Coordinates of C-alpha atoms in Angstrom, one line a residue:
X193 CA 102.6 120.3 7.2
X194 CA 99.4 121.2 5.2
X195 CA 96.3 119.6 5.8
X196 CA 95.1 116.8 3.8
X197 CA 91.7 117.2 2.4
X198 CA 89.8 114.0 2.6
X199 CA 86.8 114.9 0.4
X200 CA 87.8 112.3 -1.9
X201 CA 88.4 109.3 -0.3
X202 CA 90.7 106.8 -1.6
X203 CA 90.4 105.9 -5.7
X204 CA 90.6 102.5 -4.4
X205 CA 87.5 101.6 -3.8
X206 CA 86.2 97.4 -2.7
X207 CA 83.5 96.9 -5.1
X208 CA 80.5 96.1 -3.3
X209 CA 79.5 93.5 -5.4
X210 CA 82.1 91.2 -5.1
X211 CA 81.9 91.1 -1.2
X212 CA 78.0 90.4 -1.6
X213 CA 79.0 87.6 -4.1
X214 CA 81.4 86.0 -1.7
X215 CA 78.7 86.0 1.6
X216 CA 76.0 84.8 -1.3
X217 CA 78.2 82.2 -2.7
X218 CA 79.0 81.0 0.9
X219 CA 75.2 80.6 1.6
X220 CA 74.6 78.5 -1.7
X221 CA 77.6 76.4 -0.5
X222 CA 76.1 75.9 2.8
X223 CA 72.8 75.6 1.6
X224 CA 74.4 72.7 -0.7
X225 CA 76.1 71.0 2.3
X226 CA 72.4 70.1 3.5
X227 CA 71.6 68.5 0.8
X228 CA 74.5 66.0 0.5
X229 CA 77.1 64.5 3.0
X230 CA 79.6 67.1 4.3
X231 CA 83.0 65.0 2.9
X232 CA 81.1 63.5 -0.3
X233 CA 80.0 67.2 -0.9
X234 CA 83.8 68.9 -0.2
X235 CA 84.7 65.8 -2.2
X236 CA 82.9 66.6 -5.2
X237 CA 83.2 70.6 -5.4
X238 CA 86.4 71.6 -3.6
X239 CA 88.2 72.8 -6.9
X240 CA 85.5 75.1 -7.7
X241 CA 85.1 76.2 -4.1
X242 CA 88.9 76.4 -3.4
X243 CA 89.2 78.3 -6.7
X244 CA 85.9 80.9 -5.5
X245 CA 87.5 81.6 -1.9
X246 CA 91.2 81.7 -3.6
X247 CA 90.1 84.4 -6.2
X248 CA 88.1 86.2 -3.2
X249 CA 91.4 86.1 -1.0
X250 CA 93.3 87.7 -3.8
X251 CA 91.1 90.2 -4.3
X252 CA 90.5 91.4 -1.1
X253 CA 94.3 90.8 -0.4
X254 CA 95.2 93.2 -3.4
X255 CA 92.6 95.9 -2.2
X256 CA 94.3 96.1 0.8
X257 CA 97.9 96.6 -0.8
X258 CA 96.0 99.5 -3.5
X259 CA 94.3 101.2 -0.4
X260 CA 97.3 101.5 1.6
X261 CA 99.4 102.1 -1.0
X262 CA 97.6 105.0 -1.8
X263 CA 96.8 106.3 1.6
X264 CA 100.9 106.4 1.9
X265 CA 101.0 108.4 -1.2
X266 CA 99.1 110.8 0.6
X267 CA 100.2 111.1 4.1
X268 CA 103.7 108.3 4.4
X269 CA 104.0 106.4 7.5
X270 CA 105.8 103.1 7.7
X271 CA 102.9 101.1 9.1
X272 CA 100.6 101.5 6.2
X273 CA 103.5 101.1 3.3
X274 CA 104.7 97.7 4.6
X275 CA 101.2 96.4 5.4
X276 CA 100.7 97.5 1.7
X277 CA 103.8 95.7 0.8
X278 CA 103.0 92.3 2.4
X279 CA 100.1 91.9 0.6
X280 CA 101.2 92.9 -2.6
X281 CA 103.3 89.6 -2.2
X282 CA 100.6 87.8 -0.4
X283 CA 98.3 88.3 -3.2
X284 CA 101.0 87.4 -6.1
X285 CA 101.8 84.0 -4.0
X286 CA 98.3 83.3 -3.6
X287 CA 98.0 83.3 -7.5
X288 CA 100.7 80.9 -7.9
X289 CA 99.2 79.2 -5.1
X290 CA 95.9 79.0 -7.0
X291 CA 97.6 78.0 -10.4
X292 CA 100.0 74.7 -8.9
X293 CA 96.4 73.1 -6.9
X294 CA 96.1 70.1 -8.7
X295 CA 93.2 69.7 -11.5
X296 CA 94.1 73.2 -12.3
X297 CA 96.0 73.6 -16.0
X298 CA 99.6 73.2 -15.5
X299 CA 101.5 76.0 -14.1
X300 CA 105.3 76.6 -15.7
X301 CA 105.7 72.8 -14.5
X302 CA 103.4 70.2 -13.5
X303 CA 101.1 70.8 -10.3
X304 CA 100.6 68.9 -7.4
X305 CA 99.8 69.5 -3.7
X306 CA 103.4 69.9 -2.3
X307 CA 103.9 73.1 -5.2
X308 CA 100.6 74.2 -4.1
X309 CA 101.7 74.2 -0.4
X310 CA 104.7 75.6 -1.3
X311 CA 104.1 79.1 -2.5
X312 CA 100.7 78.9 0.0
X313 CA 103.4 78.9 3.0
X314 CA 105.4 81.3 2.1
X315 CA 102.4 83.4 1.4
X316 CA 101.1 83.1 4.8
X317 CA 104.4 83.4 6.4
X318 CA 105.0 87.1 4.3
X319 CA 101.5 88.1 5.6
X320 CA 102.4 86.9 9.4
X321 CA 105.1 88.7 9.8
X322 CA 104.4 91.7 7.7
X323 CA 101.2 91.9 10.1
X324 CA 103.7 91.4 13.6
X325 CA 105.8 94.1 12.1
X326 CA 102.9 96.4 11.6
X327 CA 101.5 96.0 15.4
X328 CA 104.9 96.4 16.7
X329 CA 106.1 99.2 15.2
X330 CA 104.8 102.4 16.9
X331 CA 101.9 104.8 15.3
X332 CA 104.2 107.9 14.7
X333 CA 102.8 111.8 15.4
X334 CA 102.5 113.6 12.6
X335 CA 105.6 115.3 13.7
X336 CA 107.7 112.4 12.6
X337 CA 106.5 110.9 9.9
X338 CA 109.5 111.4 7.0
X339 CA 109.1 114.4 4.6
X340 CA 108.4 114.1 0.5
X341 CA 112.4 114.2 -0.2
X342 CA 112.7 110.8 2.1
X343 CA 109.7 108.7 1.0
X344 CA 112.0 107.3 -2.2
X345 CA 113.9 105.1 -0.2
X346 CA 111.2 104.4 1.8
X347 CA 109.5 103.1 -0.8
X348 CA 112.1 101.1 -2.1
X349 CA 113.3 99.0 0.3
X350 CA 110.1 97.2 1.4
X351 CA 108.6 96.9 -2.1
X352 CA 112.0 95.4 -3.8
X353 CA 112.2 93.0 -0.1
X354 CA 108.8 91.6 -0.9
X355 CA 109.2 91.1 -4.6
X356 CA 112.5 89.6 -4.4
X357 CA 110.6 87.4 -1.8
X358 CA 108.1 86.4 -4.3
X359 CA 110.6 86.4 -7.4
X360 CA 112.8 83.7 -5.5
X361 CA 109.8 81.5 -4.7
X362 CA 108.6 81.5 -8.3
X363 CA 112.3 80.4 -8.9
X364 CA 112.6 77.4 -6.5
X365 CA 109.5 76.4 -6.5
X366 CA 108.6 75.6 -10.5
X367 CA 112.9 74.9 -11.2
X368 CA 114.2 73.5 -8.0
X369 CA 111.8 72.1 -6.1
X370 CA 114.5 69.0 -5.0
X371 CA 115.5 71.6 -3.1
X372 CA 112.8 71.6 -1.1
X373 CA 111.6 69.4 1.9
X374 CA 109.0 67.1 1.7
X375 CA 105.4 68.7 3.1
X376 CA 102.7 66.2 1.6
X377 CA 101.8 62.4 0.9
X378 CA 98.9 61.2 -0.6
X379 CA 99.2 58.3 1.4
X380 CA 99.9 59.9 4.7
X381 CA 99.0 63.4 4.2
X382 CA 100.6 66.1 5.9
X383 CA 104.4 65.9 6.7
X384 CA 105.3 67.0 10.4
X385 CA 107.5 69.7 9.0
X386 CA 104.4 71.0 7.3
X387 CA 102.3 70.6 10.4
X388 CA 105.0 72.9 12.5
X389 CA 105.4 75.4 10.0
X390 CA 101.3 76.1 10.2
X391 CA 102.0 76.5 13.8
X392 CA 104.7 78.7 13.3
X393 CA 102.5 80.7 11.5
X394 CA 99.6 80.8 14.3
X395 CA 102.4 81.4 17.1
X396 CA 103.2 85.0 14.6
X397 CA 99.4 86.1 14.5
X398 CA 98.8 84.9 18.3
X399 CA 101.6 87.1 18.9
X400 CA 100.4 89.9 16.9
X401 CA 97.1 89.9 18.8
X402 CA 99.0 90.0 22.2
X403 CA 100.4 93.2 21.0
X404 CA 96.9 94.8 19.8
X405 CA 95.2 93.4 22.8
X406 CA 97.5 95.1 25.3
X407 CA 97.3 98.5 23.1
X408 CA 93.2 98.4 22.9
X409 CA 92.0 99.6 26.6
X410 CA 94.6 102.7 25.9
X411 CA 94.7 103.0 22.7
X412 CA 93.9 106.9 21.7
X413 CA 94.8 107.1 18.0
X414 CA 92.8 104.2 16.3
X415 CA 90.3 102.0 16.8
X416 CA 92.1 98.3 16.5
X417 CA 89.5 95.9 16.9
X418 CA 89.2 94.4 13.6
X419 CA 92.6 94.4 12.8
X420 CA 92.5 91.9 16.1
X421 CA 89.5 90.2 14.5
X422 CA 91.0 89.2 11.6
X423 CA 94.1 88.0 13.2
X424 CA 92.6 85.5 14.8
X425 CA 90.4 84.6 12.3
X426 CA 94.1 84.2 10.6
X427 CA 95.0 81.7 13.6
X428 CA 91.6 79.8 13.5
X429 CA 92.8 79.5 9.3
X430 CA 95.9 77.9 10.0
X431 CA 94.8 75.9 13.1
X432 CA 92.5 73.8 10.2
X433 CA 95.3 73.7 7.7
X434 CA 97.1 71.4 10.0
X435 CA 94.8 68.8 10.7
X436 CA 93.4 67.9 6.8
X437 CA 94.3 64.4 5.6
X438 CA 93.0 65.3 1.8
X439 CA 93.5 68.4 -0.3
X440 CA 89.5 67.9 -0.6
X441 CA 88.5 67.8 2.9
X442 CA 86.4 69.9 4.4
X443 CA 89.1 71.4 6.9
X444 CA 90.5 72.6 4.1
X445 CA 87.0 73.9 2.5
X446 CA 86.7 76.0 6.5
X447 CA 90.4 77.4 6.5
X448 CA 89.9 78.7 3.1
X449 CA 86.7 80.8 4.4
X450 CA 87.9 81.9 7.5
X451 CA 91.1 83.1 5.6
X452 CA 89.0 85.2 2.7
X453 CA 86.8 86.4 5.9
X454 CA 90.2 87.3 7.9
X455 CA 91.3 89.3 4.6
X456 CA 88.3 90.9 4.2
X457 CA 87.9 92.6 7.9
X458 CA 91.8 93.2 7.1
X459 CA 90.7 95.6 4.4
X460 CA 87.3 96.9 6.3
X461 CA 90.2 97.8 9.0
X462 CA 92.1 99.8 6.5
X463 CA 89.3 101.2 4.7
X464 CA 87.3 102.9 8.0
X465 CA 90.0 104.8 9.2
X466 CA 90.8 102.0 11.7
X467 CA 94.4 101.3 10.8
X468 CA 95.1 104.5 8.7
X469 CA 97.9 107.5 10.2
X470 CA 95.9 110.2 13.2
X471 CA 95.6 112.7 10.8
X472 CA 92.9 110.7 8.7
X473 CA 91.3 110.0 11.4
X474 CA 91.0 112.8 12.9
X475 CA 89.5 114.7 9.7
X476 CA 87.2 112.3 9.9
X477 CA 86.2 112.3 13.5
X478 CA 86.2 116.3 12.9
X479 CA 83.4 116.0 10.3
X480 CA 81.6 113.4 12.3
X481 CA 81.4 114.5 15.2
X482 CA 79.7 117.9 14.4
X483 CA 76.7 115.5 14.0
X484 CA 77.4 112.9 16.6
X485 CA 74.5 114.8 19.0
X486 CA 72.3 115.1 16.8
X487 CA 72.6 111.7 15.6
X488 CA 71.9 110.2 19.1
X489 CA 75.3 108.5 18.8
X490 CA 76.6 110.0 22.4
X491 CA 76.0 108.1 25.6
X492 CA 76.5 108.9 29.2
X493 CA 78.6 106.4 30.9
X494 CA 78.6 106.3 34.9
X495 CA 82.1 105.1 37.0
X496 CA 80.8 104.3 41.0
X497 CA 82.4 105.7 43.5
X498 CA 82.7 104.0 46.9
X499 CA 83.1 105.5 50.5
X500 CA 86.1 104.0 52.5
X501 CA 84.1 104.3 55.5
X502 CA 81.1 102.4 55.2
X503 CA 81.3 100.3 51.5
X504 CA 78.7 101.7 50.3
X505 CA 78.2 103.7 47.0
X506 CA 78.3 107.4 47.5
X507 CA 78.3 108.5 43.9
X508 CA 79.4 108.4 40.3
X509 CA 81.4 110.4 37.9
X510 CA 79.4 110.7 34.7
X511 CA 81.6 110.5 31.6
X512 CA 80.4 110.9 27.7
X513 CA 80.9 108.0 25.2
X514 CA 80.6 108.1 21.4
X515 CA 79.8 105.4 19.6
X516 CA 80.4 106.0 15.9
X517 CA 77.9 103.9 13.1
X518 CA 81.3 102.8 11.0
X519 CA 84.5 104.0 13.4
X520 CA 83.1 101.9 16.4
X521 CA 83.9 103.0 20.0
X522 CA 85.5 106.8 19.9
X523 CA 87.2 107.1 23.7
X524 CA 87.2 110.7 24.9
X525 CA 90.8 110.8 25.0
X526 CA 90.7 110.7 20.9
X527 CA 87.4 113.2 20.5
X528 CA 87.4 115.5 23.3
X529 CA 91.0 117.7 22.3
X530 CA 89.1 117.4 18.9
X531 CA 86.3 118.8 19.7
X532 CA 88.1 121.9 21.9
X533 CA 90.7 122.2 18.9
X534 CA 87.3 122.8 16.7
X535 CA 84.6 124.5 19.0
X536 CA 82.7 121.9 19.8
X537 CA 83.2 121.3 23.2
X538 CA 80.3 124.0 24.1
X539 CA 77.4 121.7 22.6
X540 CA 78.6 118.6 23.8
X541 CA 78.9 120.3 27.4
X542 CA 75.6 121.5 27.3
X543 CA 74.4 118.5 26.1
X544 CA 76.3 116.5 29.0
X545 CA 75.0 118.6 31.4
X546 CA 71.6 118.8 30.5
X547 CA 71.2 114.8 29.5
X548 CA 73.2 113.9 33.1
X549 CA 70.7 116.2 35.1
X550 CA 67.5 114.7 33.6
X551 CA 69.1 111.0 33.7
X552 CA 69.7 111.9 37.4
X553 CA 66.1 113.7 38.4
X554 CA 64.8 110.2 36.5
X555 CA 66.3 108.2 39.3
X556 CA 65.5 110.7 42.3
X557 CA 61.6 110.3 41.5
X558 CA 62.7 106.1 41.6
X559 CA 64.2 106.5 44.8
X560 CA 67.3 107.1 44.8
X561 CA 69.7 107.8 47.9
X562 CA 69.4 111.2 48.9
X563 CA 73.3 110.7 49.8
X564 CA 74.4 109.7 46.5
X565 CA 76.4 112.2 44.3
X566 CA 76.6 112.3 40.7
X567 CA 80.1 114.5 39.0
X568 CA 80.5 116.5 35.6
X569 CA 83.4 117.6 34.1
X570 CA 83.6 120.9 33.2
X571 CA 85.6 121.9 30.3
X572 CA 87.4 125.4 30.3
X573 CA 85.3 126.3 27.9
X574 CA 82.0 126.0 29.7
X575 CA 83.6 127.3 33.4
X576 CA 84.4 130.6 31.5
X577 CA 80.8 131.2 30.2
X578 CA 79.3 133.7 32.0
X579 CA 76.0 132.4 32.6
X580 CA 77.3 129.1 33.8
X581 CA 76.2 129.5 37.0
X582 CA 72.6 130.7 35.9
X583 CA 72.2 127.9 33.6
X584 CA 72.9 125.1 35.8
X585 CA 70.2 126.9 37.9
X586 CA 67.9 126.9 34.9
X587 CA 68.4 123.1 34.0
X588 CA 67.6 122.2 38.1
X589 CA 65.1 123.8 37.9
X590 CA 63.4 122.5 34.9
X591 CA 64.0 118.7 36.1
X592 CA 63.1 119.7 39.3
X593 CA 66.4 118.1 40.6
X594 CA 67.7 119.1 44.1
X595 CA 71.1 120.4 44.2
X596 CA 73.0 118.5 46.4
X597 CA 72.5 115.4 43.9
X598 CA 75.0 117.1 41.4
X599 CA 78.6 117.8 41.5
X600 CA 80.5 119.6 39.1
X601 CA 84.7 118.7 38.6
X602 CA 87.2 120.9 36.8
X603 CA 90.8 120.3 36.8
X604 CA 93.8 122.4 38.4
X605 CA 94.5 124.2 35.3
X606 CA 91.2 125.3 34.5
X607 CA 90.7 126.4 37.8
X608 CA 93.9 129.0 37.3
X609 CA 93.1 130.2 34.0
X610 CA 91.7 132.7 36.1
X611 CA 91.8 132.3 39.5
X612 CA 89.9 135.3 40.8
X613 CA 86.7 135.2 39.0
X614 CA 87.2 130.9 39.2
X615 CA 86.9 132.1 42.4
X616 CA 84.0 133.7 42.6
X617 CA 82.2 131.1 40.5
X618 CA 83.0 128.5 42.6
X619 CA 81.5 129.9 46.0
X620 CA 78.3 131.0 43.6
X621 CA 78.2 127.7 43.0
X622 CA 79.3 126.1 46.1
X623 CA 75.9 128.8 47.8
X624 CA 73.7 126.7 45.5
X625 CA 74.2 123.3 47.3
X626 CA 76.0 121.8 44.7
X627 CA 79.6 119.6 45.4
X628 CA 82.6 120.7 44.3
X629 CA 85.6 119.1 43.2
X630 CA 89.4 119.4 42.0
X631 CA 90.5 117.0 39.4
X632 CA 93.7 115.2 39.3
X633 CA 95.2 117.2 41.9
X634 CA 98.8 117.1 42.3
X635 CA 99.5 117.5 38.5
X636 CA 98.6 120.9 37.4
X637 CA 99.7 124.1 39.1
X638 CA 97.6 125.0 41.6
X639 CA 98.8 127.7 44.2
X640 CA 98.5 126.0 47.5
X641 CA 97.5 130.0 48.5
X642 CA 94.6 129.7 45.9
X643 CA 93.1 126.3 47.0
X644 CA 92.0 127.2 50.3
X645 CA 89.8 129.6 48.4
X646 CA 88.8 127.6 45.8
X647 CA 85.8 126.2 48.4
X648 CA 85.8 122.6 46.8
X649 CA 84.2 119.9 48.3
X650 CA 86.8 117.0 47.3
X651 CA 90.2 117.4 45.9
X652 CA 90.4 114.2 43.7
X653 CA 94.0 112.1 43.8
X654 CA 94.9 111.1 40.8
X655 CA 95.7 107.8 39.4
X656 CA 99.5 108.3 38.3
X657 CA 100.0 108.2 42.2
X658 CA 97.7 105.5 42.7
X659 CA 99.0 103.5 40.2
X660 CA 102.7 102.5 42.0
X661 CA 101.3 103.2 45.6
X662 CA 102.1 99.5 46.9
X663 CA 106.0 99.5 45.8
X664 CA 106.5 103.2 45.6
X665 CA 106.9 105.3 49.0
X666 CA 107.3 108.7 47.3
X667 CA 103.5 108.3 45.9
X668 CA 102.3 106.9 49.4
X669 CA 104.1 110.4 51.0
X670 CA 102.2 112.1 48.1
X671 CA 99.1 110.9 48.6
X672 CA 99.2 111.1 52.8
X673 CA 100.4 114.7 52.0
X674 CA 97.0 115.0 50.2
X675 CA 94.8 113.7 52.4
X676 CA 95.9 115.3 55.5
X677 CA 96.1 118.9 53.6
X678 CA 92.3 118.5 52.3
X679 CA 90.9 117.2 55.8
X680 CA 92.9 120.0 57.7
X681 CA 91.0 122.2 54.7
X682 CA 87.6 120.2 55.6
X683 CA 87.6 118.6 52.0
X684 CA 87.0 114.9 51.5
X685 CA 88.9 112.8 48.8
X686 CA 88.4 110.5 46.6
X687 CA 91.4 108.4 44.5
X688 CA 91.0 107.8 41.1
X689 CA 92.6 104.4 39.2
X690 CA 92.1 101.6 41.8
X691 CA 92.9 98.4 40.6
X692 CA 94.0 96.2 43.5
X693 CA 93.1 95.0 47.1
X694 CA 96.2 96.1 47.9
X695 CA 95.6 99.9 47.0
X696 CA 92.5 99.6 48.6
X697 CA 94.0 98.9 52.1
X698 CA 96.4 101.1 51.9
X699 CA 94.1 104.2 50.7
X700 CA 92.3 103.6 53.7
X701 CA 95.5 103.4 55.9
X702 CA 96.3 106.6 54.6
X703 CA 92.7 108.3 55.5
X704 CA 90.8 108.5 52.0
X705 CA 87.7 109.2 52.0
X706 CA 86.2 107.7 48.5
X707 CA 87.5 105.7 45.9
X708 CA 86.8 104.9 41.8
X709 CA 88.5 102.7 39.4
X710 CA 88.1 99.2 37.7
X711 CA 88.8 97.0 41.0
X712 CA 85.0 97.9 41.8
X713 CA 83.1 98.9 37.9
X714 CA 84.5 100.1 34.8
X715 CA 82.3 102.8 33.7
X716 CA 78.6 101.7 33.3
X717 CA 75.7 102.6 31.0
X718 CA 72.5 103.5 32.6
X719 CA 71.0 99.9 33.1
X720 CA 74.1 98.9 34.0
X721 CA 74.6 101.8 36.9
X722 CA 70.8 100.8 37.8
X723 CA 71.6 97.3 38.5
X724 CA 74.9 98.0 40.4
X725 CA 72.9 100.8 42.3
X726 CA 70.8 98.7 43.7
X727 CA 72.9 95.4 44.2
X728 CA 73.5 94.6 47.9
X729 CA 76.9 93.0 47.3
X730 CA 79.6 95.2 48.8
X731 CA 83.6 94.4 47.9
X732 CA 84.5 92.7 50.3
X733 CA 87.9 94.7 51.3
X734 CA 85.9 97.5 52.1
X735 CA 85.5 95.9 55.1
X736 CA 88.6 94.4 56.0

């Protein structure tokens, strides 16, 4: 498939200025609120108001169906055409929705609330769904998205769906509305049938954002947080649309700015990358992240690692984080194969190596354990260089850092690329004082023949056969296996992915040596590290 050039960014641009009208004209409202009682001031300007928010939902609503539209155009996937879709019909309901509310001229027939609520929950129901449908479905490789002669009836079938959708509420709504329950009462207000439809509604978006919130920790194609934003800024909506007694109330006046607020981080999802197909993204990550150093937007991150023995903290793997001005969070997962596919894992390397060493000398001179280890990943890139090993002398040197306080971790297969002169790196290194260790061992394909040469320190089990150890005995024989080969090799080891009390135990049934993974510290930043550092709290099943 040829690549898509994304010079020009979509001709569907937000204008600026109506966003900076609606958060101005929110402020005057607010600002107007003080001046008068809440009710007697909803009371007296909720038809202007309802129409301002109304007209700012539309819009927003509609530049979320002409961005995604055309991002489809450009690169189909099924995500983006029927969130598109949705709001195409979202929008056009909201219009009618807009034209029945009473004081408004009359609409086809005369208005009143019920043929306002009418097309207004259909609306929401079209965007509920549509938005469940969109979380469900799967974010397809660029492998299987459908090709130019298939996008027709791709096309077809969700746009006709939606306007036929639309075209029959226009039709029962203004010529049959007998037909339809009763939803409103000026005497009573809000029918219970009304009332269980919004909550049908919230039950959909709730749903949606169970979906998104299990998909966000792994998540290594988009960033979905405001997507899960403005769904349940979509539930908080609805919640207030059951509970007004008055179309003039001000729960009404709240729903109708939390909905144009829900729609408008909707489109800032769409528009950032956030929601669009991986190839956009990555384009854009590509450009980005050429400047990322040099824009200070990297981080170190540090995971603890514990010693079985004693509970005490015997190092940390240091990790890299990017955090992008306008894509948010960036996990390594999504940047990293970017930047090998592109040549940039050299500087950011360098840059990880150099910034880790001088973070670490920093905390020597502040007394820091002399037992304490802190790990680097080493790409393949950077273990082939040939003045690796005289580089990492240079940069100890220079932050006067003693060389038992750094560790260095590659992974099976970059060890093998080429085992001889891997080798001979190793034990270079290894002469220096500095820790060795394999990376997810038990995955790649290391020669058992090799590894007693290799000289490492630690062979590092990882988490897939942590992960089922409690219920699965071929991982716990995987793991013992491991253990007893790297102390009969006089290497430690250290288990990656612990989550549980009950892995713990068992790890140190089985003989680990050290152990990482959320049950003691997600990965920290350097306060955070500092703080945990020097906590005395120890988990307590260490000790058990």
């Amino acid at each position: 498939m040829p690549r898509i050039s994304l010079s020009h960014r979509s001709n569907y641009r937000f204008p600026l200025w109506l966003g900076i009208s609606f958060v101005v004209a929110a402020l005057v409202g607010l600002a107007t609120m003080l001046v008068e009682p809440v009710e007697a001031w909803a009371h007296r300007h909720y038809l202007t108001w309802h129409l301002t928010l109304e007209i700012a939902s539309i819009a927003f609503a509609f530049a979320v169906f002409a961005l995604g539209w055309s991002t489809y155009r450009k690169h189909p996937q099924r995500n983006i055409l029927y969130l598109a879709c949705a709001f195409l019909g979202v929008a056009l309901l909201d219009i009618a929705h807009t034209l029945s509310f009473e004081g408004m001229p009359a609409f086809v027939t005369p208005n009143s609330p019920e043929k306002s609520i009418y097309f207004w929950l259909v609306a929401r129901y079209l965007a509920a769904i549509g938005l469940l449908i969109v979380v469900w479905l799967p974010w397809p490789s660029i492998t299987e998205l459908p090709q130019r002669h298939s996008r027709l009836a791709h096309l077809t079938w969700p746009l006709s769906t939606v306007l036929g959708i639309v075209i029959i509420t226009h039709g029962v709504v203004l010529y049959a509305p007998t037909w339809l329950p009763n939803v409103f009462s000026t005497e009573t207000g809000l029918s219970d049938l009304k009332i269980m439809a919004e909550y049908g509604i919230i039950t959909l978006h709730i749903a949606a954002l169970a979906i998104l919130l299990r998909r966000l920790p792994n998540n290594s194609e988009c960033n979905l947080y405001l997507l899960a934003s403005a769904l349940l800024l979509m539930a908080v909506s609805e919640l207030l649309f059951t509970s007004y007694t008055a179309i003039s109330d001000t729960a009404m006046l709240l729903g109708h700015i939390y909905k144009a607020a829900a729609y408008l981080l909707l489109y800032m999802a769409l528009d950032t990358g956030h929601l669009q197909p991986p190839p956009f993204r990555v384009q854009k990550l590509e450009k980005a992240l050429e400047a990322a150093i040099k824009n200070g937007q990297m981080h170190l991150a540090f995971q603890p690692v514990m010693n079985l023995a004693d509970g005490r903290l015997s190092g940390a793997e240091v990790l890299v984080r990017w955090t992008h001005p306008k894509l948010g969070i960036v996990g390594p997962a999504e940047f990293i194969p970017i930047a090998e596919k592109y040549g940039l894992m050299p500087e950011i390397g360098e840059w990880v190596l150099k910034t880790a060493i001088a973070q670490i000398s920093l905390w020597v001179r502040q007394g820091l354990s002399p037992n304490v280890c802190f790990s680097v990943n080493l790409s393949l890139v950077q273990f082939r260089y040939p003045l690796l090993v005289e580089r990492i002398q240079y940069l100890l040197k220079t932050y006067q850092l003693p060389a038992h306080y750094l560790g260095l971790e590659i992974t099976e297969s970059v060890a093998m690329h080429n085992a001889q002169t891997a080798i001979q790196t190793l034990r270079t290194l290894r002469e220096q004082g500095i820790a060795l260790s394999i990376d997810d061992f038990g995955t790649g394909h290391a020669s058992l023949s090799h590894l007693k040469l290799f000289d490492a320190n630690t062979l590092k089990i990882d988490q897939s056969f942590v992960r089922d150890l409690t219920h699965d005995s071929r991982d716990r024989a995987i793991v013992q296996a491991i253990v007893h080969m790297a102390h009969a090799l006089g290497m430690r080891t250290t288990a990656e992915g612990v989550e549980t009390s009950a892995q713990l135990d068992l790890l140190k049934a089985l003989g680990c040596d050290r152990v990482q993974g959320y049950y003691f510290s997600r990965p920290l930043n350097t306060e955070e590290f500092e703080a945990f550092s020097l906590s005395t709290r120890r988990p307590q099943p260490l000790s058990a």
